[in-house]
C-alpha cells in the first residue's frame, strides 16, 4: 500500500516553496491497470529545491516480470528490460529518492496506484506521503487548454519535452515547469500542506539500468546526447564490469571509421543501460577510452598526422577534446605557421648574429621558409653586412634579389604581415552596428512578463470550481477515483457531490487518458 496526503501550491498564505525539496516522479508502465497485472517498467525521479536547483536524479528500467505489449507508447522493449532490476530490487533506492520531499507528478493518482500495487506486493504499507499533482496545479492556475504534460511544459517553458515518454525525460520536463511556476508566477505561490516526511527504509541494492531515450545527433554528436539522457546522480553506483566491457568494445567499433551514426548510438544506449552508466560514469568511461588511445598513439614517441586526425574525431564524438587539446594546439600552431602571411616567402640569412636569428625566427613563425642559397625562389636576403664580400650576396644581386639589413628586413616583413591582416571588406563600424543590434534584441527579450502570464487565472480555482469544470463532466460518464478527488482538494459542495457513489479504478484510468 502507498498513499499520498494530497496538498497544493496556492496563492494564499503558506510556506515559501523555494526552500522545500521536491521529488518529481514519473513512471512508464506495461499498461493502465495495476489491478489487472500492469507493472512499472521504468522509473525517473528528479530531486530539486523549489528555487529550481537540481539536487539529484534517479532513473532505471525495471524488469516488470510480464511481457511488454505497449512498446509503441514508450519505446521500451522486452529485450531492454530483460537484464534490468526488478521493482523489489529498486524499492529501497526509490524510497530513498522520494524520502524527505514533496512528491510531484502530472496526474499523481496514476503514479499512486502503481506505487500502491508495487509496494503492496512487497508487504509494505506507506501512507500520508505529501504529494502535489501538477495537473491539478496547472488547471487551477492557468486558463488554457490542453493540460497534458507536453502542452503545459511548452506553455510555461517554451520548449517541447526532449525525451518524451521516457520516465527521466518527463520528470525533467516537469521539474523545469514546476521551477518556473514557483519562481516566475505573476503571484507568489505558497505551500499549503504537509511537510516532507522520512519514508521507511528498505534494503538498497544500487542496481540501475538507465535508459538513454530520445537520442538525436544534435550539434554535439550522438554520444553527447546519449550521456545527457542518462541520470545525473551525486553518488552513482559503479558500472557492471562485464557489461561495461561490451560497451567499450561497441564504442571502439563505432569510432573505428571516425564517426558514430544513429544505429550505433542506439546500440550503445542498450549497452550503457546494461552496464548501469550514469552521466558521470559514462563521461569517465569516454575519457579513459580517449586517454588510452592517445597513449597508444604516443607509444613510438611521435603522433602522426593520421593518428591526430583519429584522436581529434574521437575527442569530438566523446566530448573529451580537452584531453588532446595540447596536441591539437601544437598542430594548429604548426599549421598556422605554415599558412601564415609570409607563406611562399623564402628568405636567405647571410651571417650568424643574434639579430639575424631573431628576424628569421619571426619570419618563420609567420610561414616563411629559410633558404640556403640564393636561388630564383628566394625573395629576400638578410645580411649583417649588406656590402660584404660573401659570394651569396653577389649572386643575389645578379638575380635582382633584395638584400637588406636585419632592421630593414624586419620592417619590410612586418609591413607585409600588417597588409595581409586586413580584409578587402573589413569595416569596424559594421561590428559595432551588429553589437548594438544584439543589445537591442536582448533588451526587447527582457522587457515584459513571460508569454504564459497572459493565461494566469484572475483567481485560482477552489475545490468546487475545479470539481464542476474538470471532474463532474466525467462523473456523468462513470465516475472519478477517490484519489483524483483528493488531488483536486475538493471540499464543501464538491465533497458532498462526489460522495454520491462508489467508483472503480478502471473508470478512473479511462478518465486519465481523456483529461491528462
Short mmCIF file of C-alpha atoms in Angstrom, two decimals:
data_model
loop_
_atom_site.label_atom_id
_atom_site.label_comp_id
_atom_site.label_asym_id
_atom_site.label_seq_id
_atom_site.Cartn_x
_atom_site.Cartn_y
_atom_site.Cartn_z
CA UNK A 1 0.00 0.00 0.00
CA UNK A 2 1.19 3.51 -0.77
CA UNK A 3 -0.96 6.60 -0.24
CA UNK A 4 -0.36 10.33 -0.62
CA UNK A 5 -1.53 13.17 1.57
CA UNK A 6 -2.54 15.48 -1.27
CA UNK A 7 -1.51 19.09 -0.82
CA UNK A 8 -1.18 22.07 -3.14
CA UNK A 9 0.52 25.27 -4.13
CA UNK A 10 -1.80 28.19 -3.57
CA UNK A 11 -1.93 31.96 -3.78
CA UNK A 12 -3.00 32.04 -0.16
CA UNK A 13 -0.62 32.29 2.76
CA UNK A 14 1.66 29.37 3.42
CA UNK A 15 5.26 28.21 3.36
CA UNK A 16 7.67 29.60 0.77
CA UNK A 17 8.15 26.60 -1.55
CA UNK A 18 11.54 27.78 -2.82
CA UNK A 19 13.20 26.23 0.21
CA UNK A 20 11.33 22.93 0.03
CA UNK A 21 12.66 19.75 -1.55
CA UNK A 22 10.51 18.21 -4.29
CA UNK A 23 10.87 14.74 -5.81
CA UNK A 24 9.41 14.89 -9.32
CA UNK A 25 8.34 11.36 -10.24
CA UNK A 26 7.34 9.66 -13.47
CA UNK A 27 6.63 6.04 -14.41
CA UNK A 28 6.43 4.18 -17.66
CA UNK A 29 4.21 1.12 -17.33
CA UNK A 30 3.20 -2.01 -19.21
CA UNK A 31 -0.44 -0.94 -19.19
CA UNK A 32 -3.00 1.19 -17.40
CA UNK A 33 -4.38 -1.32 -14.91
CA UNK A 34 -2.19 -2.40 -11.98
CA UNK A 35 -5.17 -4.26 -10.54
CA UNK A 36 -5.15 -6.33 -13.74
CA UNK A 37 -1.43 -7.06 -13.73
CA UNK A 38 0.09 -3.94 -15.31
CA UNK A 39 3.55 -3.25 -13.89
CA UNK A 40 6.12 -0.45 -13.73
CA UNK A 41 8.82 -0.81 -16.42
CA UNK A 42 10.73 2.47 -15.90
CA UNK A 43 11.22 4.96 -13.07
CA UNK A 44 12.50 8.52 -13.21
CA UNK A 45 12.98 10.93 -10.28
CA UNK A 46 14.38 14.47 -10.19
CA UNK A 47 15.07 15.81 -6.69
CA UNK A 48 15.08 19.60 -6.70
CA UNK A 49 14.63 22.60 -4.48
CA UNK A 50 11.73 24.87 -5.19
CA UNK A 51 14.15 27.54 -6.39
CA UNK A 52 14.95 25.29 -9.36
CA UNK A 53 18.24 23.80 -8.17
CA UNK A 54 18.51 20.15 -9.20
CA UNK A 55 19.88 18.15 -6.27
CA UNK A 56 19.95 14.62 -7.64
CA UNK A 57 18.45 12.32 -10.26
CA UNK A 58 17.50 8.68 -10.40
CA UNK A 59 16.41 6.59 -13.33
CA UNK A 60 16.28 2.93 -14.26
CA UNK A 61 14.47 0.47 -16.43
CA UNK A 62 12.56 -2.10 -14.39
CA UNK A 63 12.05 -5.73 -15.29
CA UNK A 64 8.25 -5.97 -14.87
CA UNK A 65 8.11 -9.75 -14.85
CA UNK A 66 5.42 -9.61 -17.54
CA UNK A 67 5.59 -9.17 -21.28
CA UNK A 68 5.56 -5.59 -22.61
CA UNK A 69 2.92 -5.19 -25.31
CA UNK A 70 2.71 -1.40 -25.46
CA UNK A 71 6.18 -0.61 -26.79
CA UNK A 72 4.71 1.93 -29.21
CA UNK A 73 3.77 4.14 -26.26
CA UNK A 74 7.14 4.47 -24.52
CA UNK A 75 9.64 2.68 -26.76
CA UNK A 76 10.73 0.18 -24.09
CA UNK A 77 11.30 -3.33 -25.42
CA UNK A 78 11.33 -6.71 -23.74
CA UNK A 79 15.00 -7.03 -24.72
CA UNK A 80 15.89 -3.84 -22.83
CA UNK A 81 14.23 -4.87 -19.56
CA UNK A 82 15.46 -8.47 -19.66
CA UNK A 83 18.59 -7.65 -17.64
CA UNK A 84 17.13 -4.71 -15.69
CA UNK A 85 16.50 -4.91 -11.92
CA UNK A 86 13.04 -5.82 -10.65
CA UNK A 87 10.91 -3.42 -8.62
CA UNK A 88 11.78 -5.34 -5.49
CA UNK A 89 15.47 -4.70 -6.22
CA UNK A 90 14.99 -0.95 -6.70
CA UNK A 91 12.37 -0.37 -3.99
CA UNK A 92 14.87 0.75 -1.36
CA UNK A 93 16.61 3.17 -3.73
CA UNK A 94 13.31 4.61 -4.93
CA UNK A 95 12.12 5.20 -1.36
CA UNK A 96 15.40 6.98 -0.59
CA UNK A 97 14.90 9.34 -3.53
CA UNK A 98 11.28 10.06 -2.52
CA UNK A 99 12.06 10.48 1.17
CA UNK A 100 12.08 13.90 2.85
CA UNK A 101 10.48 15.54 -0.16
CA UNK A 102 7.14 16.53 -1.62
CA UNK A 103 6.41 14.00 -4.37
CA UNK A 104 5.22 15.65 -7.59
CA UNK A 105 3.72 14.08 -10.70
CA UNK A 106 1.45 15.11 -13.54
CA UNK A 107 -1.73 13.27 -12.58
CA UNK A 108 -0.31 11.97 -9.32
CA UNK A 109 -3.17 9.48 -8.71
CA UNK A 110 -1.85 7.44 -11.65
CA UNK A 111 1.59 7.06 -10.06
CA UNK A 112 -0.07 6.47 -6.69
CA UNK A 113 -2.00 3.40 -7.78
CA UNK A 114 1.14 1.82 -9.26
CA UNK A 115 3.17 2.64 -6.15
CA UNK A 116 0.43 1.10 -4.05
CA UNK A 117 0.36 -2.06 -6.15
CA UNK A 118 4.15 -2.47 -6.34
CA UNK A 119 4.84 -1.82 -2.65
CA UNK A 120 1.78 -3.88 -1.74
CA UNK A 121 3.43 -6.90 -3.38
CA UNK A 122 6.36 -6.34 -1.01
CA UNK A 123 4.05 -6.24 2.01
CA UNK A 124 4.84 -2.58 2.68
CA UNK A 125 2.25 -0.07 3.92
CA UNK A 126 3.32 3.56 3.37
CA UNK A 127 0.81 6.34 3.90
CA UNK A 128 0.48 10.11 4.29
CA UNK A 129 3.34 10.96 1.97
CA UNK A 130 2.98 14.63 0.95
CA UNK A 131 2.13 14.81 -2.74
CA UNK A 132 1.46 17.51 -5.32
CA UNK A 133 -0.43 16.85 -8.54
CA UNK A 134 0.89 19.24 -11.19
CA UNK A 135 -2.13 18.54 -13.40
CA UNK A 136 -4.39 20.00 -10.69
CA UNK A 137 -1.91 22.85 -10.19
CA UNK A 138 -1.93 23.74 -13.89
CA UNK A 139 -5.71 23.59 -14.18
CA UNK A 140 -6.20 25.67 -11.03
CA UNK A 141 -3.79 28.45 -12.03
CA UNK A 142 -3.73 28.50 -15.85
CA UNK A 143 -6.69 29.14 -18.11
CA UNK A 144 -5.57 27.40 -21.26
CA UNK A 145 -6.43 24.01 -22.71
CA UNK A 146 -4.94 21.46 -23.02
CA UNK A 147 -3.41 20.34 -19.81
CA UNK A 148 -1.46 17.32 -21.00
CA UNK A 149 2.08 17.39 -19.73
CA UNK A 150 3.67 18.26 -23.06
CA UNK A 151 1.26 21.19 -23.54
CA UNK A 152 1.87 22.61 -20.07
CA UNK A 153 5.63 22.20 -20.44
CA UNK A 154 5.61 24.01 -23.77
CA UNK A 155 3.38 26.81 -22.49
CA UNK A 156 5.44 27.55 -19.39
CA UNK A 157 9.00 26.82 -20.58
CA UNK A 158 8.65 27.48 -24.31
CA UNK A 159 10.21 24.06 -25.01
CA UNK A 160 8.80 20.70 -26.00
CA UNK A 161 9.94 17.70 -23.93
CA UNK A 162 13.22 16.42 -25.40
CA UNK A 163 12.87 12.76 -24.38
CA UNK A 164 9.11 12.37 -24.47
CA UNK A 165 7.63 9.23 -22.90
CA UNK A 166 10.78 8.33 -21.01
CA UNK A 167 10.48 8.43 -17.23
CA UNK A 168 13.51 10.67 -16.64
CA UNK A 169 12.78 12.85 -19.66
CA UNK A 170 9.22 13.55 -18.49
CA UNK A 171 10.38 14.10 -14.90
CA UNK A 172 12.99 16.61 -16.06
CA UNK A 173 10.46 18.50 -18.17
CA UNK A 174 8.01 18.65 -15.28
CA UNK A 175 10.75 19.75 -12.86
CA UNK A 176 11.67 22.66 -15.16
CA UNK A 177 8.00 23.63 -15.42
CA UNK A 178 7.47 23.47 -11.66
CA UNK A 179 10.51 25.68 -11.11
CA UNK A 180 9.06 28.31 -13.46
CA UNK A 181 5.66 28.20 -11.80
CA UNK A 182 7.19 28.66 -8.34
CA UNK A 183 9.73 31.33 -9.22
CA UNK A 184 8.15 33.30 -12.08
CA UNK A 185 4.40 33.22 -11.44
CA UNK A 186 2.62 36.62 -11.55
CA UNK A 187 1.51 35.96 -7.97
CA UNK A 188 3.64 34.19 -5.38
CA UNK A 189 2.60 30.61 -4.78
CA UNK A 190 2.86 29.16 -1.29
CA UNK A 191 2.95 25.61 0.01
CA UNK A 192 -0.18 24.79 1.99
CA UNK A 193 0.09 21.29 3.28
CA UNK A 194 2.01 18.57 4.97
CA UNK A 195 5.77 18.95 5.38
CA UNK A 196 8.07 16.32 3.82
CA UNK A 197 8.45 13.13 5.84
CA UNK A 198 11.15 10.49 6.11
CA UNK A 199 9.98 7.28 4.43
CA UNK A 200 10.64 3.80 5.81
CA UNK A 201 13.98 2.27 4.93
CA UNK A 202 14.23 -0.78 2.71
CA UNK A 203 17.37 -2.64 1.62
CA UNK A 204 19.15 -0.76 -1.17
CA UNK A 205 20.93 -2.55 -4.00
CA UNK A 206 22.15 0.39 -6.10
CA UNK A 207 21.28 -1.66 -9.17
CA UNK A 208 20.24 0.53 -12.09
CA UNK A 209 19.75 0.25 -15.84
CA UNK A 210 19.20 3.84 -17.03
CA UNK A 211 17.69 4.27 -20.48
CA UNK A 212 19.09 6.95 -22.79
CA UNK A 213 15.90 7.74 -24.70
CA UNK A 214 15.15 10.25 -27.43
CA UNK A 215 18.61 10.13 -28.99
CA UNK A 216 19.46 12.78 -31.57
CA UNK A 217 22.72 13.76 -33.21
CA UNK A 218 22.23 17.45 -32.44
CA UNK A 219 25.12 19.88 -32.73
CA UNK A 220 27.42 18.00 -30.35
CA UNK A 221 27.00 14.46 -31.68
CA UNK A 222 25.24 11.24 -30.71
CA UNK A 223 27.36 10.40 -27.69
CA UNK A 224 26.86 13.83 -26.13
CA UNK A 225 23.09 13.31 -26.35
CA UNK A 226 23.37 9.77 -25.02
CA UNK A 227 25.33 10.97 -21.98
CA UNK A 228 22.92 13.86 -21.34
CA UNK A 229 19.94 11.48 -21.36
CA UNK A 230 21.46 9.44 -18.51
CA UNK A 231 20.69 10.47 -14.92
CA UNK A 232 22.82 12.95 -13.05
CA UNK A 233 23.50 11.11 -9.80
CA UNK A 234 25.52 12.62 -6.98
CA UNK A 235 26.58 9.15 -5.76
CA UNK A 236 26.47 6.92 -8.84
CA UNK A 237 26.97 3.17 -8.48
CA UNK A 238 29.99 1.58 -10.13
CA UNK A 239 29.29 0.22 -13.63
CA UNK A 240 28.91 -3.54 -14.02
CA UNK A 241 32.30 -4.76 -15.29
CA UNK A 242 31.21 -7.42 -17.79
CA UNK A 243 28.60 -5.21 -19.44
CA UNK A 244 31.00 -2.25 -19.38
CA UNK A 245 33.45 -4.29 -21.44
CA UNK A 246 30.69 -4.76 -24.06
CA UNK A 247 30.04 -1.00 -24.06
CA UNK A 248 33.74 -0.22 -24.59
CA UNK A 249 34.00 -2.78 -27.38
CA UNK A 250 30.98 -1.29 -29.11
CA UNK A 251 32.45 2.18 -28.60
CA UNK A 252 35.67 1.16 -30.35
CA UNK A 253 33.68 -0.37 -33.21
CA UNK A 254 31.57 2.78 -33.60
CA UNK A 255 34.62 5.07 -33.63
CA UNK A 256 36.67 2.90 -35.98
CA UNK A 257 35.52 4.89 -39.01
CA UNK A 258 35.81 8.23 -37.21
CA UNK A 259 32.12 8.86 -36.58
CA UNK A 260 29.15 7.50 -34.68
CA UNK A 261 25.88 7.00 -36.58
CA UNK A 262 22.35 6.70 -35.24
CA UNK A 263 22.12 2.90 -35.26
CA UNK A 264 25.42 2.64 -33.39
CA UNK A 265 24.24 5.21 -30.82
CA UNK A 266 21.08 3.17 -30.22
CA UNK A 267 23.15 0.03 -29.67
CA UNK A 268 25.48 1.91 -27.33
CA UNK A 269 22.46 3.09 -25.33
CA UNK A 270 21.41 -0.53 -24.75
CA UNK A 271 24.91 -1.46 -23.55
CA UNK A 272 25.02 1.68 -21.37
CA UNK A 273 21.81 0.60 -19.63
CA UNK A 274 23.12 -2.92 -19.07
CA UNK A 275 26.35 -1.51 -17.64
CA UNK A 276 24.41 0.84 -15.35
CA UNK A 277 26.07 4.01 -16.64
CA UNK A 278 25.12 7.47 -15.38
CA UNK A 279 26.23 10.84 -16.69
CA UNK A 280 29.39 10.94 -14.60
CA UNK A 281 30.39 7.29 -15.09
CA UNK A 282 29.75 7.49 -18.85
CA UNK A 283 31.94 10.60 -19.13
CA UNK A 284 34.67 8.83 -17.16
CA UNK A 285 34.49 5.81 -19.47
CA UNK A 286 34.73 8.08 -22.53
CA UNK A 287 37.68 9.99 -21.11
CA UNK A 288 39.51 6.79 -20.17
CA UNK A 289 38.89 5.44 -23.67
CA UNK A 290 40.44 8.51 -25.32
CA UNK A 291 43.35 8.65 -22.86
CA UNK A 292 44.23 5.05 -23.68
CA UNK A 293 44.02 5.76 -27.41
CA UNK A 294 46.36 8.73 -27.01
CA UNK A 295 48.86 6.64 -25.05
CA UNK A 296 48.83 4.09 -27.87
CA UNK A 297 49.48 6.82 -30.45
CA UNK A 298 52.36 8.26 -28.40
CA UNK A 299 53.96 4.87 -27.72
CA UNK A 300 56.50 5.30 -30.55
CA UNK A 301 57.39 8.83 -29.45
CA UNK A 302 55.51 10.64 -32.22
CA UNK A 303 51.85 11.30 -33.02
CA UNK A 304 51.43 11.20 -36.77
CA UNK A 305 49.03 13.44 -38.67
CA UNK A 306 46.77 10.43 -39.33
CA UNK A 307 46.75 9.46 -35.64
CA UNK A 308 45.99 13.05 -34.59
CA UNK A 309 43.12 13.12 -37.05
CA UNK A 310 41.66 9.96 -35.48
CA UNK A 311 42.14 11.30 -31.96
CA UNK A 312 40.53 14.62 -32.88
CA UNK A 313 37.46 12.93 -34.34
CA UNK A 314 37.16 10.62 -31.37
CA UNK A 315 37.63 13.53 -28.93
CA UNK A 316 34.79 15.42 -30.56
CA UNK A 317 32.47 12.40 -30.56
CA UNK A 318 33.32 11.58 -26.93
CA UNK A 319 33.02 15.22 -25.79
CA UNK A 320 36.55 14.84 -24.40
CA UNK A 321 38.60 17.06 -26.71
CA UNK A 322 40.21 18.70 -23.70
CA UNK A 323 42.29 15.55 -23.21
CA UNK A 324 44.08 16.09 -26.54
CA UNK A 325 43.88 19.88 -26.68
CA UNK A 326 47.65 20.21 -26.33
CA UNK A 327 48.19 18.00 -29.37
CA UNK A 328 45.59 19.94 -31.32
CA UNK A 329 47.05 23.29 -30.29
CA UNK A 330 50.53 22.23 -31.36
CA UNK A 331 49.23 21.00 -34.70
CA UNK A 332 47.14 24.15 -35.16
CA UNK A 333 50.11 26.35 -34.36
CA UNK A 334 52.24 24.47 -36.86
CA UNK A 335 49.52 24.75 -39.48
CA UNK A 336 49.03 28.45 -38.75
CA UNK A 337 52.75 28.98 -39.03
CA UNK A 338 52.92 27.18 -42.36
CA UNK A 339 49.91 29.11 -43.67
CA UNK A 340 50.88 32.46 -42.20
CA UNK A 341 51.03 35.79 -44.06
CA UNK A 342 54.64 35.08 -45.18
CA UNK A 343 53.70 31.74 -46.74
CA UNK A 344 55.64 31.42 -50.01
CA UNK A 345 58.45 33.66 -48.85
CA UNK A 346 61.96 32.10 -48.91
CA UNK A 347 64.50 34.23 -47.05
CA UNK A 348 68.24 33.73 -47.12
CA UNK A 349 70.16 34.71 -43.97
CA UNK A 350 73.81 35.69 -44.50
CA UNK A 351 75.52 35.91 -41.15
CA UNK A 352 75.14 34.38 -37.71
CA UNK A 353 74.35 37.37 -35.48
CA UNK A 354 71.61 37.23 -32.83
CA UNK A 355 69.79 39.98 -34.72
CA UNK A 356 69.57 37.94 -37.89
CA UNK A 357 68.41 34.90 -35.86
CA UNK A 358 65.63 36.96 -34.23
CA UNK A 359 64.35 38.25 -37.59
CA UNK A 360 64.45 34.78 -39.13
CA UNK A 361 62.56 33.28 -36.15
CA UNK A 362 59.87 35.93 -36.55
CA UNK A 363 59.62 35.29 -40.29
CA UNK A 364 59.45 31.51 -39.82
CA UNK A 365 56.65 31.87 -37.26
CA UNK A 366 54.62 33.67 -39.93
CA UNK A 367 55.10 31.00 -42.60
CA UNK A 368 58.40 31.97 -44.25
CA UNK A 369 60.92 29.30 -45.23
CA UNK A 370 64.67 29.53 -44.69
CA UNK A 371 66.81 29.32 -47.83
CA UNK A 372 70.38 28.07 -48.06
CA UNK A 373 71.41 29.50 -51.41
CA UNK A 374 70.21 32.48 -53.49
CA UNK A 375 68.02 30.61 -56.00
CA UNK A 376 65.23 32.06 -58.12
CA UNK A 377 62.65 31.30 -55.41
CA UNK A 378 64.38 33.48 -52.78
CA UNK A 379 62.58 36.79 -52.23
CA UNK A 380 64.86 38.44 -49.70
CA UNK A 381 68.39 38.24 -48.32
CA UNK A 382 69.11 39.50 -44.82
CA UNK A 383 72.77 40.20 -44.03
CA UNK A 384 74.72 41.80 -41.21
CA UNK A 385 77.00 43.41 -43.80
CA UNK A 386 74.90 44.37 -46.83
CA UNK A 387 78.04 45.37 -48.79
CA UNK A 388 80.10 42.39 -47.66
CA UNK A 389 82.11 40.15 -49.98
CA UNK A 390 80.13 36.96 -49.35
CA UNK A 391 79.62 35.24 -52.71
CA UNK A 392 75.96 34.66 -51.93
CA UNK A 393 75.39 38.43 -51.78
CA UNK A 394 76.96 38.93 -55.17
CA UNK A 395 74.89 36.14 -56.67
CA UNK A 396 71.69 37.58 -55.10
CA UNK A 397 72.33 40.99 -56.68
CA UNK A 398 72.91 39.34 -60.04
CA UNK A 399 69.40 37.90 -59.78
CA UNK A 400 67.86 41.19 -58.53
CA UNK A 401 67.11 39.72 -55.12
CA UNK A 402 66.70 42.41 -52.48
CA UNK A 403 69.48 42.47 -49.87
CA UNK A 404 68.57 44.17 -46.57
CA UNK A 405 69.98 44.64 -43.11
CA UNK A 406 68.21 42.90 -40.20
CA UNK A 407 66.37 46.09 -39.18
CA UNK A 408 65.31 46.87 -42.77
CA UNK A 409 64.26 43.31 -43.37
CA UNK A 410 62.17 43.19 -40.20
CA UNK A 411 60.37 46.44 -41.09
CA UNK A 412 59.52 45.19 -44.57
CA UNK A 413 58.32 41.83 -43.34
CA UNK A 414 56.12 43.42 -40.68
CA UNK A 415 54.59 45.69 -43.34
CA UNK A 416 53.70 42.59 -45.37
CA UNK A 417 52.18 40.94 -42.28
CA UNK A 418 50.06 44.00 -41.44
CA UNK A 419 48.80 44.36 -45.01
CA UNK A 420 47.73 40.72 -45.11
CA UNK A 421 45.84 41.08 -41.81
CA UNK A 422 43.36 43.50 -43.36
CA UNK A 423 40.35 42.35 -45.39
CA UNK A 424 39.04 43.91 -48.56
CA UNK A 425 35.67 44.34 -46.88
CA UNK A 426 36.75 44.87 -43.27
CA UNK A 427 34.80 47.62 -41.51
CA UNK A 428 35.00 48.19 -37.76
CA UNK A 429 31.76 50.20 -37.89
CA UNK A 430 29.94 47.08 -39.07
CA UNK A 431 30.98 45.14 -35.99
CA UNK A 432 29.80 47.95 -33.75
CA UNK A 433 26.44 48.08 -35.57
CA UNK A 434 25.99 44.33 -35.05
CA UNK A 435 26.75 44.65 -31.34
CA UNK A 436 24.20 47.47 -30.97
CA UNK A 437 21.54 45.38 -32.70
CA UNK A 438 22.27 42.39 -30.45
CA UNK A 439 21.94 44.63 -27.38
CA UNK A 440 18.60 45.99 -28.63
CA UNK A 441 17.25 42.48 -29.25
CA UNK A 442 18.41 41.30 -25.81
CA UNK A 443 16.72 44.29 -24.15
CA UNK A 444 13.49 43.61 -26.05
CA UNK A 445 13.55 39.97 -24.93
CA UNK A 446 13.92 41.01 -21.30
CA UNK A 447 11.05 43.50 -21.42
CA UNK A 448 7.62 42.43 -20.29
CA UNK A 449 6.41 39.29 -18.49
CA UNK A 450 6.67 35.77 -19.94
CA UNK A 451 4.02 34.94 -22.53
CA UNK A 452 2.38 32.32 -20.33
CA UNK A 453 1.41 35.01 -17.80
CA UNK A 454 -1.47 36.03 -20.06
CA UNK A 455 -3.10 32.67 -19.26
CA UNK A 456 -2.82 33.13 -15.48
CA UNK A 457 -6.29 32.91 -14.00
CA UNK A 458 -7.56 36.05 -12.29
CA UNK A 459 -8.43 33.84 -9.34
CA UNK A 460 -7.24 30.34 -8.64
CA UNK A 461 -9.94 27.70 -8.75
CA UNK A 462 -11.30 26.48 -5.44
CA UNK A 463 -12.35 22.87 -4.90
CA UNK A 464 -15.93 23.38 -6.01
CA UNK A 465 -14.97 25.21 -9.19
CA UNK A 466 -12.38 22.59 -10.02
CA UNK A 467 -14.89 19.82 -9.49
CA UNK A 468 -17.54 21.38 -11.72
CA UNK A 469 -15.06 22.11 -14.54
CA UNK A 470 -12.89 19.02 -14.55
CA UNK A 471 -14.45 16.19 -12.55
CA UNK A 472 -18.20 16.47 -12.81
CA UNK A 473 -18.33 16.11 -16.63
CA UNK A 474 -16.54 12.77 -16.39
CA UNK A 475 -18.55 11.51 -13.46
CA UNK A 476 -21.51 11.55 -15.81
CA UNK A 477 -19.56 9.06 -17.90
CA UNK A 478 -18.99 6.75 -14.97
CA UNK A 479 -17.14 8.43 -12.11
CA UNK A 480 -13.81 9.59 -10.80
CA UNK A 481 -11.49 7.91 -8.35
CA UNK A 482 -11.18 8.96 -4.72
CA UNK A 483 -7.54 9.85 -5.26
CA UNK A 484 -8.45 12.17 -8.12
CA UNK A 485 -10.90 13.97 -5.85
CA UNK A 486 -8.27 14.20 -3.12
CA UNK A 487 -5.74 15.59 -5.57
CA UNK A 488 -8.20 18.27 -6.58
CA UNK A 489 -8.56 19.31 -2.95
CA UNK A 490 -12.30 19.40 -3.23
CA UNK A 491 -14.34 20.45 -0.22
CA UNK A 492 -17.82 21.60 0.69
CA UNK A 493 -20.30 21.07 -2.12
CA UNK A 494 -17.66 19.34 -4.19
CA UNK A 495 -17.08 16.72 -1.50
CA UNK A 496 -20.79 16.21 -1.00
CA UNK A 497 -21.35 15.67 -4.66
CA UNK A 498 -18.54 13.22 -5.18
CA UNK A 499 -19.64 11.05 -2.29
CA UNK A 500 -22.74 10.14 -4.24
CA UNK A 501 -21.45 6.68 -5.13
CA UNK A 502 -18.53 4.31 -5.33
CA UNK A 503 -16.37 4.42 -8.44
CA UNK A 504 -13.96 1.97 -9.95
CA UNK A 505 -10.29 2.31 -10.80
CA UNK A 506 -10.97 1.14 -14.32
CA UNK A 507 -13.16 4.18 -14.96
CA UNK A 508 -10.59 6.43 -13.35
CA UNK A 509 -7.96 5.08 -15.69
CA UNK A 510 -10.12 5.82 -18.69
CA UNK A 511 -10.64 9.34 -17.43
CA UNK A 512 -6.90 9.76 -17.12
CA UNK A 513 -6.50 9.19 -20.82
CA UNK A 514 -9.17 11.78 -21.57
CA UNK A 515 -8.12 14.60 -19.30
CA UNK A 516 -4.39 14.08 -18.64
#
